[in-house]
C-alpha positions as CSV (number, residue, x, y, z in Angstrom):
1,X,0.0,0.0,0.0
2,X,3.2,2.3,0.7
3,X,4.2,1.8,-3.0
4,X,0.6,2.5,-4.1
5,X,0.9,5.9,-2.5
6,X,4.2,6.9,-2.7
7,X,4.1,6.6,-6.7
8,X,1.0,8.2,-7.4
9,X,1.8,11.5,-5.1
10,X,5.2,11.0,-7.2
11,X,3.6,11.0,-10.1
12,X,0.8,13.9,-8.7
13,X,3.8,15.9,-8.3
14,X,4.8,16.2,-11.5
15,X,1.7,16.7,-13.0
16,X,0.9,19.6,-10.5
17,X,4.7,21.0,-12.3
18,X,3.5,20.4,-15.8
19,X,2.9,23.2,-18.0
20,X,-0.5,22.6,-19.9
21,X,-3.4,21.2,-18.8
22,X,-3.1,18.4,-21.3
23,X,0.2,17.4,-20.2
24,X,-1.5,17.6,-16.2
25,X,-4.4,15.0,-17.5
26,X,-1.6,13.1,-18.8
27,X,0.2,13.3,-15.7
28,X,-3.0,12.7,-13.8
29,X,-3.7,9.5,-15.8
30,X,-0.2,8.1,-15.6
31,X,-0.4,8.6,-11.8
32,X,-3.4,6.1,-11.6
33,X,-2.2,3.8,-13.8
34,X,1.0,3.6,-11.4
35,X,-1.6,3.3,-8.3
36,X,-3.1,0.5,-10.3
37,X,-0.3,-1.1,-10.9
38,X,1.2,-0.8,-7.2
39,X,-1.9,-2.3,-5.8
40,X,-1.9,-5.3,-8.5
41,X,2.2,-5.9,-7.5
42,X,1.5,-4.8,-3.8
43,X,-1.3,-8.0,-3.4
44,X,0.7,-10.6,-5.5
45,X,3.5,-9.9,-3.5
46,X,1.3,-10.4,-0.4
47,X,0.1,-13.9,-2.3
48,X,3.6,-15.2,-2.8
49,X,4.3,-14.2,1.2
50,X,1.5,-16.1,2.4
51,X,2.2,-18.9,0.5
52,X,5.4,-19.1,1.7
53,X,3.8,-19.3,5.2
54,X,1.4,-21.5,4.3
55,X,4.2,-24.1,2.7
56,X,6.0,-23.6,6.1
57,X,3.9,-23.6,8.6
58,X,2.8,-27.1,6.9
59,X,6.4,-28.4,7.0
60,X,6.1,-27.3,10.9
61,X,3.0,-29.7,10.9
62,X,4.9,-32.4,9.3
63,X,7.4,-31.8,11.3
64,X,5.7,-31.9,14.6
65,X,3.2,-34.5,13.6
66,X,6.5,-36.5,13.1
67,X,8.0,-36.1,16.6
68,X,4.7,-36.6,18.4
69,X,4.6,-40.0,16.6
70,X,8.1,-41.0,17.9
71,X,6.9,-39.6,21.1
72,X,4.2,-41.9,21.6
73,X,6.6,-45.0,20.1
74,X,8.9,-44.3,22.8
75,X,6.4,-43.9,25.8
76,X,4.6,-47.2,24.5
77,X,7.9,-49.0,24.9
78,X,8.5,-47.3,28.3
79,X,5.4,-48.0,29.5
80,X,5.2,-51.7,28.3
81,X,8.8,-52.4,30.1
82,X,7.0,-50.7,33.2
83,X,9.3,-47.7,33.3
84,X,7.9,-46.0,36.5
85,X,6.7,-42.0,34.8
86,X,6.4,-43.4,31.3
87,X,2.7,-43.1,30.1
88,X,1.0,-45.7,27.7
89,X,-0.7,-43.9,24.6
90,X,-3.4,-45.9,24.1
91,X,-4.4,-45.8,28.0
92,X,-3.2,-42.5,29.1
93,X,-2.0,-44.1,32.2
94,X,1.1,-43.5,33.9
95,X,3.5,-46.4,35.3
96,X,3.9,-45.6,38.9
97,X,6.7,-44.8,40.6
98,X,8.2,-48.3,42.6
Protein backbone atom coordinates (compact mmCIF):
# COMPACT_ATOMS: atom_id res chain seq x y z
CA UNK A 1 0.00 0.00 0.00
CA UNK A 2 3.15 2.32 0.72
CA UNK A 3 4.18 1.85 -3.02
CA UNK A 4 0.58 2.47 -4.10
CA UNK A 5 0.86 5.94 -2.47
CA UNK A 6 4.15 6.93 -2.70
CA UNK A 7 4.14 6.59 -6.69
CA UNK A 8 0.97 8.22 -7.37
CA UNK A 9 1.76 11.48 -5.05
CA UNK A 10 5.22 11.04 -7.19
CA UNK A 11 3.63 11.04 -10.13
CA UNK A 12 0.76 13.87 -8.72
CA UNK A 13 3.77 15.95 -8.31
CA UNK A 14 4.76 16.15 -11.50
CA UNK A 15 1.66 16.71 -12.97
CA UNK A 16 0.91 19.63 -10.51
CA UNK A 17 4.70 21.00 -12.28
CA UNK A 18 3.46 20.42 -15.83
CA UNK A 19 2.91 23.24 -17.99
CA UNK A 20 -0.49 22.64 -19.91
CA UNK A 21 -3.36 21.21 -18.85
CA UNK A 22 -3.14 18.37 -21.28
CA UNK A 23 0.24 17.40 -20.21
CA UNK A 24 -1.51 17.55 -16.24
CA UNK A 25 -4.44 15.04 -17.46
CA UNK A 26 -1.64 13.10 -18.84
CA UNK A 27 0.18 13.27 -15.72
CA UNK A 28 -3.00 12.65 -13.75
CA UNK A 29 -3.69 9.51 -15.76
CA UNK A 30 -0.20 8.06 -15.60
CA UNK A 31 -0.38 8.62 -11.82
CA UNK A 32 -3.36 6.15 -11.58
CA UNK A 33 -2.24 3.81 -13.78
CA UNK A 34 1.05 3.60 -11.43
CA UNK A 35 -1.61 3.32 -8.30
CA UNK A 36 -3.13 0.47 -10.30
CA UNK A 37 -0.31 -1.13 -10.87
CA UNK A 38 1.19 -0.78 -7.19
CA UNK A 39 -1.95 -2.28 -5.81
CA UNK A 40 -1.90 -5.27 -8.49
CA UNK A 41 2.18 -5.85 -7.46
CA UNK A 42 1.55 -4.80 -3.77
CA UNK A 43 -1.29 -8.04 -3.42
CA UNK A 44 0.73 -10.57 -5.54
CA UNK A 45 3.55 -9.86 -3.46
CA UNK A 46 1.27 -10.38 -0.42
CA UNK A 47 0.07 -13.87 -2.28
CA UNK A 48 3.59 -15.17 -2.76
CA UNK A 49 4.30 -14.24 1.15
CA UNK A 50 1.51 -16.10 2.37
CA UNK A 51 2.15 -18.93 0.52
CA UNK A 52 5.40 -19.12 1.71
CA UNK A 53 3.81 -19.30 5.16
CA UNK A 54 1.37 -21.48 4.26
CA UNK A 55 4.20 -24.12 2.66
CA UNK A 56 5.96 -23.55 6.11
CA UNK A 57 3.89 -23.56 8.58
CA UNK A 58 2.84 -27.12 6.92
CA UNK A 59 6.38 -28.41 7.04
CA UNK A 60 6.06 -27.30 10.93
CA UNK A 61 3.01 -29.68 10.87
CA UNK A 62 4.93 -32.35 9.28
CA UNK A 63 7.36 -31.82 11.35
CA UNK A 64 5.65 -31.90 14.58
CA UNK A 65 3.16 -34.54 13.58
CA UNK A 66 6.53 -36.50 13.08
CA UNK A 67 8.02 -36.07 16.65
CA UNK A 68 4.68 -36.57 18.37
CA UNK A 69 4.60 -40.05 16.61
CA UNK A 70 8.10 -40.99 17.90
CA UNK A 71 6.89 -39.58 21.09
CA UNK A 72 4.17 -41.86 21.58
CA UNK A 73 6.56 -45.02 20.07
CA UNK A 74 8.94 -44.30 22.76
CA UNK A 75 6.45 -43.89 25.77
CA UNK A 76 4.57 -47.19 24.51
CA UNK A 77 7.89 -49.02 24.86
CA UNK A 78 8.52 -47.29 28.31
CA UNK A 79 5.37 -48.05 29.50
CA UNK A 80 5.24 -51.74 28.30
CA UNK A 81 8.84 -52.44 30.10
CA UNK A 82 6.95 -50.70 33.15
CA UNK A 83 9.31 -47.74 33.34
CA UNK A 84 7.94 -45.98 36.47
CA UNK A 85 6.70 -42.02 34.80
CA UNK A 86 6.44 -43.41 31.30
CA UNK A 87 2.70 -43.09 30.10
CA UNK A 88 0.98 -45.72 27.74
CA UNK A 89 -0.68 -43.86 24.58
CA UNK A 90 -3.40 -45.90 24.12
CA UNK A 91 -4.44 -45.78 27.99
CA UNK A 92 -3.18 -42.52 29.10
CA UNK A 93 -1.97 -44.10 32.16
CA UNK A 94 1.06 -43.48 33.93
CA UNK A 95 3.47 -46.40 35.27
CA UNK A 96 3.94 -45.60 38.90
CA UNK A 97 6.73 -44.82 40.64
CA UNK A 98 8.21 -48.26 42.64
Amino acid sequence: MRIHIAAAAAILAMGVAACTPAEQQEAEANAEVAGDRAGEVAAEAGEVLESGAMKAARAVEEGAGNVADKLEENQAEAAAEGRPGAVDPTTDQRVPAE
